[in-house]
XYZ file of C-alpha atoms in Angstrom:
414
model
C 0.000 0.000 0.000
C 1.242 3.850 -0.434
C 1.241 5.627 2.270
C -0.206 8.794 2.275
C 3.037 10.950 2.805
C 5.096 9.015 0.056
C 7.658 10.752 -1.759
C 7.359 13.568 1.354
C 11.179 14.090 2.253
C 11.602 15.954 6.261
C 14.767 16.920 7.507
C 15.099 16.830 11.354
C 17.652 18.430 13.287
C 16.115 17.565 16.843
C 17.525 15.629 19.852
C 16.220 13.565 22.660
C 12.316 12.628 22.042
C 9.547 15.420 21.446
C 10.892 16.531 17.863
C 12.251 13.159 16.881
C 8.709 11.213 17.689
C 6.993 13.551 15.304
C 9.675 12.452 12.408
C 9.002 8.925 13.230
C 5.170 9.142 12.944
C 5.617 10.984 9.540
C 8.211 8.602 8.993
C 5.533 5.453 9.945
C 3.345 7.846 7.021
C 5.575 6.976 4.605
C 7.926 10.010 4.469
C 11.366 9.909 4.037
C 12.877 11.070 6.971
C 16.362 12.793 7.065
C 18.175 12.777 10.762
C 21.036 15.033 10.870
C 23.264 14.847 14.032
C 26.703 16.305 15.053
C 29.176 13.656 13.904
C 30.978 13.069 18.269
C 28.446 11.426 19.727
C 25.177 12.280 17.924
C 21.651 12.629 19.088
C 22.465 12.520 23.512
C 19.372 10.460 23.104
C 21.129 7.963 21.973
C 22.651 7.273 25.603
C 19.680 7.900 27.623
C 18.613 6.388 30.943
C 15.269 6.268 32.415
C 13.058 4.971 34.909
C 15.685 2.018 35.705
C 16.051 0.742 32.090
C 20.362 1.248 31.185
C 20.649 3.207 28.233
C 21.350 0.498 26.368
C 20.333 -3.929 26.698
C 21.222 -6.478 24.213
C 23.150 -3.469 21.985
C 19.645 -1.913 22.067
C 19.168 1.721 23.347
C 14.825 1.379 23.257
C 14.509 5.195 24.082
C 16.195 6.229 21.015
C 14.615 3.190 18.654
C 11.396 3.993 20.054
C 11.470 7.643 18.203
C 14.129 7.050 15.252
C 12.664 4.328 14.144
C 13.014 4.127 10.086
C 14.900 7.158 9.671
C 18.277 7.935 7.819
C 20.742 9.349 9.418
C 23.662 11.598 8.249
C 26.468 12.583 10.935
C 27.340 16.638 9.861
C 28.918 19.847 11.617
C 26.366 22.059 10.764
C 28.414 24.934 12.711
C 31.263 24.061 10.432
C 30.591 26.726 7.006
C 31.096 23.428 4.653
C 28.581 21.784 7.108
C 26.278 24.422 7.209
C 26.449 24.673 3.176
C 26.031 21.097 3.127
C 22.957 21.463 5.119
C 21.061 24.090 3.266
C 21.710 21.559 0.052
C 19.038 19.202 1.706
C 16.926 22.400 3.224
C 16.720 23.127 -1.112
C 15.649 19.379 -1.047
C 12.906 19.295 1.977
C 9.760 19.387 2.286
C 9.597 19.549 6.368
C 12.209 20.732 8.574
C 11.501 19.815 12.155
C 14.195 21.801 14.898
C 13.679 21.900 18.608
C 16.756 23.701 19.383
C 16.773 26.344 21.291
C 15.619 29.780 19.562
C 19.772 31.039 20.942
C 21.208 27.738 19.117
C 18.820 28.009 16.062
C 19.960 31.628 15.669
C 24.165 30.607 16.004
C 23.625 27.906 14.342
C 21.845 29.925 11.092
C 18.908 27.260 11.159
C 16.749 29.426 12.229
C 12.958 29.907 10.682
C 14.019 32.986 8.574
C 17.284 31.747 6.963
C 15.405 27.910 6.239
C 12.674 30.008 4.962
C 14.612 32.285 2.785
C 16.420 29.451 1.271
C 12.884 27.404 0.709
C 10.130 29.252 0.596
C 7.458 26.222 0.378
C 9.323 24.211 3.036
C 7.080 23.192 6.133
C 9.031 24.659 9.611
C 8.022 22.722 12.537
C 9.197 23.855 15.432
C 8.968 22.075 19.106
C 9.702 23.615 22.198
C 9.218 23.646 25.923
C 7.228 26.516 26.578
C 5.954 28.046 23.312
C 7.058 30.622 20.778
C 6.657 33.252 22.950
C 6.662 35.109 26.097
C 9.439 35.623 28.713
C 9.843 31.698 28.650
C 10.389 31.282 24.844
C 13.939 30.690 25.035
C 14.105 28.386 28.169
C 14.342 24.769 27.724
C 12.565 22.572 29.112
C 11.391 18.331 29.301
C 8.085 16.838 29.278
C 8.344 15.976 33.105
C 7.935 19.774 33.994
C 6.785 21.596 31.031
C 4.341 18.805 29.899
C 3.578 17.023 33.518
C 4.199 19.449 35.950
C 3.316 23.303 34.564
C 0.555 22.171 32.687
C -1.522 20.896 36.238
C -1.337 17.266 35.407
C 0.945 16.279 38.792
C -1.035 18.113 40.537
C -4.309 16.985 38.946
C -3.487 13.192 39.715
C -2.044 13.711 42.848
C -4.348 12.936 46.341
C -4.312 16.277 48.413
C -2.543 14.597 51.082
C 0.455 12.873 49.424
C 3.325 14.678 50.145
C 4.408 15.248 46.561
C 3.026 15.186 43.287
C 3.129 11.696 41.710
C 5.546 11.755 38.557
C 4.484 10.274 35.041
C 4.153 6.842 34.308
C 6.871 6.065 32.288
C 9.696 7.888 30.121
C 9.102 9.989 27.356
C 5.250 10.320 28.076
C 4.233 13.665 27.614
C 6.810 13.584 24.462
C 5.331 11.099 22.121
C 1.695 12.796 23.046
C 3.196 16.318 21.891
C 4.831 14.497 19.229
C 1.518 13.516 17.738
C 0.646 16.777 17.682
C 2.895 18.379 16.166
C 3.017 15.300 13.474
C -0.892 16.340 13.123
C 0.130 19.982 12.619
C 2.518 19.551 9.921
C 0.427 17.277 7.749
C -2.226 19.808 7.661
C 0.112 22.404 6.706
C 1.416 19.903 4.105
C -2.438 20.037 2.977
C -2.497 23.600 3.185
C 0.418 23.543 0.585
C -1.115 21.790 -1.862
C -3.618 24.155 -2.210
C -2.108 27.436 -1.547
C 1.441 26.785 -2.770
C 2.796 28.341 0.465
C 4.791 26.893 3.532
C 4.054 27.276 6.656
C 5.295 27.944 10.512
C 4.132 25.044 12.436
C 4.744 25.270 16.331
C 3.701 22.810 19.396
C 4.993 22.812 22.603
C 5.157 20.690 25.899
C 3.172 23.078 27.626
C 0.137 23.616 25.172
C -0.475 19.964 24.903
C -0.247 19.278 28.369
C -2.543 22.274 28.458
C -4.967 20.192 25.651
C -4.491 16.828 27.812
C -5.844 18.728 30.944
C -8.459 20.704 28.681
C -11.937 19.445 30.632
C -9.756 19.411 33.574
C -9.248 23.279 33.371
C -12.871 23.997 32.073
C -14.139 22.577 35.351
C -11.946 24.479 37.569
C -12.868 27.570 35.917
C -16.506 27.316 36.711
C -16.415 26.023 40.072
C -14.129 28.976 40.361
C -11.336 26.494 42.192
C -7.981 25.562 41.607
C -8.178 22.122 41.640
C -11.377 19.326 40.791
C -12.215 17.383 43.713
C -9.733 13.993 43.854
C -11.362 11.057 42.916
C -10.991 8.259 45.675
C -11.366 4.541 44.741
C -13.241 3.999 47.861
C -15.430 6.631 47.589
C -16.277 7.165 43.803
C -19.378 8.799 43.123
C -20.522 6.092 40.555
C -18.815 3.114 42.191
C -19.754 1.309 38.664
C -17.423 3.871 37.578
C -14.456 2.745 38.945
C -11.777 -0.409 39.044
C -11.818 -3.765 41.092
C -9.021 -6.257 41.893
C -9.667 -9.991 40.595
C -8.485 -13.042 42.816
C -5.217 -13.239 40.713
C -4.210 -9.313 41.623
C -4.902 -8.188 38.377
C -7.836 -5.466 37.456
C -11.174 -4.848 35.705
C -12.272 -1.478 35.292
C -15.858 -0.694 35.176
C -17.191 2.128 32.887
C -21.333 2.276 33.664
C -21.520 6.439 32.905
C -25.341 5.191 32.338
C -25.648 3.125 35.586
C -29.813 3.431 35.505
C -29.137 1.221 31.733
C -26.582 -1.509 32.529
C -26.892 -1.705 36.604
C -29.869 -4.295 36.484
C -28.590 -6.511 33.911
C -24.776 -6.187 35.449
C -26.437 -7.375 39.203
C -28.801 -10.205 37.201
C -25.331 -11.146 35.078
C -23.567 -11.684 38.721
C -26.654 -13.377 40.519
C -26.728 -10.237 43.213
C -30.682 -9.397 42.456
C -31.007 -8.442 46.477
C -28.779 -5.199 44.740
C -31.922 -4.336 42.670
C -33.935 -3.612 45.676
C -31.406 -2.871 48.051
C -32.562 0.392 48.929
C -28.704 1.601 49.621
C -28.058 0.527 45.589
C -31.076 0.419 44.242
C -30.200 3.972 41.816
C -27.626 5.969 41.364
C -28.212 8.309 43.820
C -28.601 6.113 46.175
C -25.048 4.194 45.507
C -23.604 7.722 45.473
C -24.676 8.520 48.761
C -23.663 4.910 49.746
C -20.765 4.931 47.989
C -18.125 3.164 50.332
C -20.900 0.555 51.413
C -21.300 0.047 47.067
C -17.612 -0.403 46.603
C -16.805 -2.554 49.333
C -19.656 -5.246 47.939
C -18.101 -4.458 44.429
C -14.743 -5.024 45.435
C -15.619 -8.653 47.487
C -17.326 -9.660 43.977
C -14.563 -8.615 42.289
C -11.883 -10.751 44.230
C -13.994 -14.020 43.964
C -13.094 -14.304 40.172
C -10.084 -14.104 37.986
C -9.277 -11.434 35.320
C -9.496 -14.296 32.777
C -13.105 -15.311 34.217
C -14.555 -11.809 34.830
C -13.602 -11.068 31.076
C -15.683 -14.336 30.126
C -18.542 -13.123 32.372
C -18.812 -9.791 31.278
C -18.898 -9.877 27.513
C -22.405 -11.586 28.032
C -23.934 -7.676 29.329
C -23.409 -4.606 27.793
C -22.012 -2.434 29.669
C -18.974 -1.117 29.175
C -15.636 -2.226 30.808
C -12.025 -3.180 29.882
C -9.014 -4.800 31.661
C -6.138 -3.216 33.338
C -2.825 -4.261 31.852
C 0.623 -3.979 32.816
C 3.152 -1.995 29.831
C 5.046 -5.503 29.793
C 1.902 -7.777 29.116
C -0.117 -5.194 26.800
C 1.921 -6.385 24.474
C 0.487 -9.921 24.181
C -2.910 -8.587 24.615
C -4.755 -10.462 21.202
C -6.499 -6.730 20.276
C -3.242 -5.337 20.300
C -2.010 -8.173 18.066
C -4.374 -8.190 15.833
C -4.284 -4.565 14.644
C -0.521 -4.874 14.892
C -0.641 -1.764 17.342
C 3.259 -3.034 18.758
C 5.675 -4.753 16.792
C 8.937 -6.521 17.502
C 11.879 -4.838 15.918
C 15.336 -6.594 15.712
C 18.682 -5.196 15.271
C 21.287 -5.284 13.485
C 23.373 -6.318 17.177
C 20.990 -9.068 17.556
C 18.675 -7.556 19.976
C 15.081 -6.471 19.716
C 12.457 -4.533 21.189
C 9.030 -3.603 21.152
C 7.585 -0.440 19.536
C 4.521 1.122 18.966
C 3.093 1.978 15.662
C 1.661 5.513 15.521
C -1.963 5.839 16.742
C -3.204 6.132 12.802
C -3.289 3.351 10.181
C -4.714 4.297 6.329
C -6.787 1.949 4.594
C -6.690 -1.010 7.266
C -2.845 -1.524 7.342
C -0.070 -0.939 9.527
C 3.279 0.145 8.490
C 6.510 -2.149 8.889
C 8.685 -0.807 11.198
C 12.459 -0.744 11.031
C 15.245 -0.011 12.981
C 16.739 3.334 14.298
C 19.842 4.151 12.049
C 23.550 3.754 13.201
C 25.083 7.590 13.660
C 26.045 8.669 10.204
C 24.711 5.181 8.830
C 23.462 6.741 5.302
C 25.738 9.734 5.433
C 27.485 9.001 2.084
C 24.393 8.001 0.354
C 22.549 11.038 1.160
C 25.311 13.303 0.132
C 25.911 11.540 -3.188
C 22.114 12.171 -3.599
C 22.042 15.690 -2.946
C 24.799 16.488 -5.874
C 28.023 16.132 -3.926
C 30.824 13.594 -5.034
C 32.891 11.406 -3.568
C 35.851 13.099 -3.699
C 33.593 16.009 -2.009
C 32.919 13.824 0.950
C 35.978 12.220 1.143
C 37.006 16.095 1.987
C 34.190 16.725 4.719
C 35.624 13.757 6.481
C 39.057 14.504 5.909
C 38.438 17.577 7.760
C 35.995 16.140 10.662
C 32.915 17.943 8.939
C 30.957 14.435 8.399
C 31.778 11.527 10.458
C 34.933 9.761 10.037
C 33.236 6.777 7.937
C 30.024 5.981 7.023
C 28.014 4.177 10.170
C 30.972 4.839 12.665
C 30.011 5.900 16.474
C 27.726 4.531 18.553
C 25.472 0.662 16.824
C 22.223 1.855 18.798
């Protein structure tokens, strides 16, 4: 199948994960997708820790395959003048440019949205930053923990009132790959935009605004209960307790979704032989399991640890209400829904390890794309050179004089 951003060529110059996950969705699109990286070291995402995982298992580094995935990747000095010339060869080439340096390093570094304008006109400028474009913050950096988690009122949101500090996100790179997707949604509408206008566009996202969107109802509801915070919803006292999750007998979790209790209540209590809850005057409505709310739970709960996960799924398909199960990152995986719309896929590389990655949230036409591997730093260096008019003997120069890497896939094999 073609995918709808075929023959689309983007140029990233964009480290660690915000900027980079937007390239690898438009990559997953079909686009080819141009990584250029200084050639000592590379992308610092590359090496990255997080949440206990070492930067790097089996000769696999998963943070940086999880947002480089199918790129190429050229290793260039773009503060070097040959670099920099070099550079604004593929800029003539590009469709996208995507840049989440800093607006100081953008500006010494002459990547900035004028000059990549001036040289393109139609190119698509996309660029990712902490705290937006502008305002006193506009040139401070920043990472999805604070900008995206923390500023935004999410750590607070999800936090109880008496914990003694806001709870931290669930896993690395979270609010990243969400403002990634966002910012891969922007520039494919400004890609649209360009086929009917002719023009390019400025495209900007930011940490901040979509931890903003993410937290959207969130702030809506503070604003007119004139608060700063929506009252902290407690397992044991939710105010639809068929709104709410239960523990099986094997420690897993089913979560309950009845927003219309008054529809699926009767035939969920028949379903589970409890028709004493029918008439049960503390549960016989919703307003009476909301004011009886820790007395509903509790009987939840008890019915809830008398089965299994596997059991309670079995059970509950037969009513239609709606409900889901609770999975674990390391067992979603094998879920059979996941499977079958090919939602993660198992990537090997090239150092004979492999790793799970997820597809981007949009398929066209029924299909997945095939994922690959994250390139090796400077891995298709020569080949993208040759391709942009220089010769051999050009880039045999370049590396001579440290400008490109000193040979084609050299550095670090994550």
């Amino acid at each position: 199948m073609t995918q709808p951003l075929d023959g689309i060529k983007v140029l990233e110059v964009a480290i660690y994960a915000f900027a980079p996950s937007a390239a690898a969705i438009l990559s997953d699109w079909g686009a080819d997708v141009i990584k250029v990286e200084h050639p000592s070291g590379g992308d610092p995402g590359r090496r990255t820790a997080a949440w206990g995982v070492p930067q790097e298992v089996n000769g696999v580094s998963h943070l940086w395959e999880a947002v480089n995935r199918g790129k190429r990747a050229v290793a260039l000095d773009i503060a070097d003048p040959s670099g920099h010339d070099v550079l604004m060869r593929l800029v003539d080439e590009c469709d996208v440019f995507i840049c989440n340096f800093l607006p100081a390093a953008r500006r010494k570094l002459g990547i900035d949205v004028d000059v990549i304008r001036a040289r393109n006109p139609r190119v698509i400028y996309a660029r990712a930053s902490a705290q937006g474009s502008r305002g006193d913050l506009a040139e401070r950096g920043g990472f999805d923990g604070i900008s995206y988690w923390g500023r935004s009122g999410a750590a607070i949101g999800v936090t109880p009132p008496e914990s003694a500090v806001p709870l931290t996100m669930p896993g690395p790179g979270f609010g990243d790959l969400q403002s990634g997707m966002a910012l891969a949604g922007g520039i494919g509408t400004a890609l649209f935009n360009r086929e009917r206008t002719g023009e390019g566009a400025v495209v900007d996202a930011s940490l901040l605004a979509s931890g903003l969107w993410a937290m959207g109802m969130t702030i809506s509801g503070t604003s007119v209960l004139n608060t700063d915070r929506l009252p902290h919803q407690y397992h044991h006292m939710a105010a639809n307790p068929a709104v709410n999750y239960y523990r099986t007998s094997d420690d897993e979790f089913i979560a309950l979704a009845f927003l219309q209790a008054v529809r699926y209540w009767g035939e969920f209590c028949v379903l589970v032989d409890r028709l004493d809850w029918i008439t049960d005057e503390r549960l016989c409505d919703s307003e009476a399991r909301k004011a009886n709310s820790e007395f509903c739970v509790r009987q939840l709960a008890d019915l809830f640890a008398e089965r299994t996960q596997g059991e309670w799924q079995d059970l509950l398909a037969q009513q239609d209400g709606q409900w889901d199960v609770l999975l674990s990152a390391g067992h979603v995986v094998n879920d059979q829904q996941v499977q079958d719309n090919r939602f993660v896929q198992r990537v090997r590389h090239d150092g004979g390890g492999a790793v799970n990655l997820v597809v981007a949230p949009i398929q066209f036409n029924g299909e997945a794309p095939e994922l690959g591997r994250a390139p090796r730093l400077g891995e298709h260096t020569d080949e993208v050179l040759l391709a942009s008019g220089l010769t051999a003997s050009d880039i045999a120069e370049l590396r001579d004089r440290g400008v490109i890497a000193s040979h084609s896939g050299s550095g670090d094999d994550t």
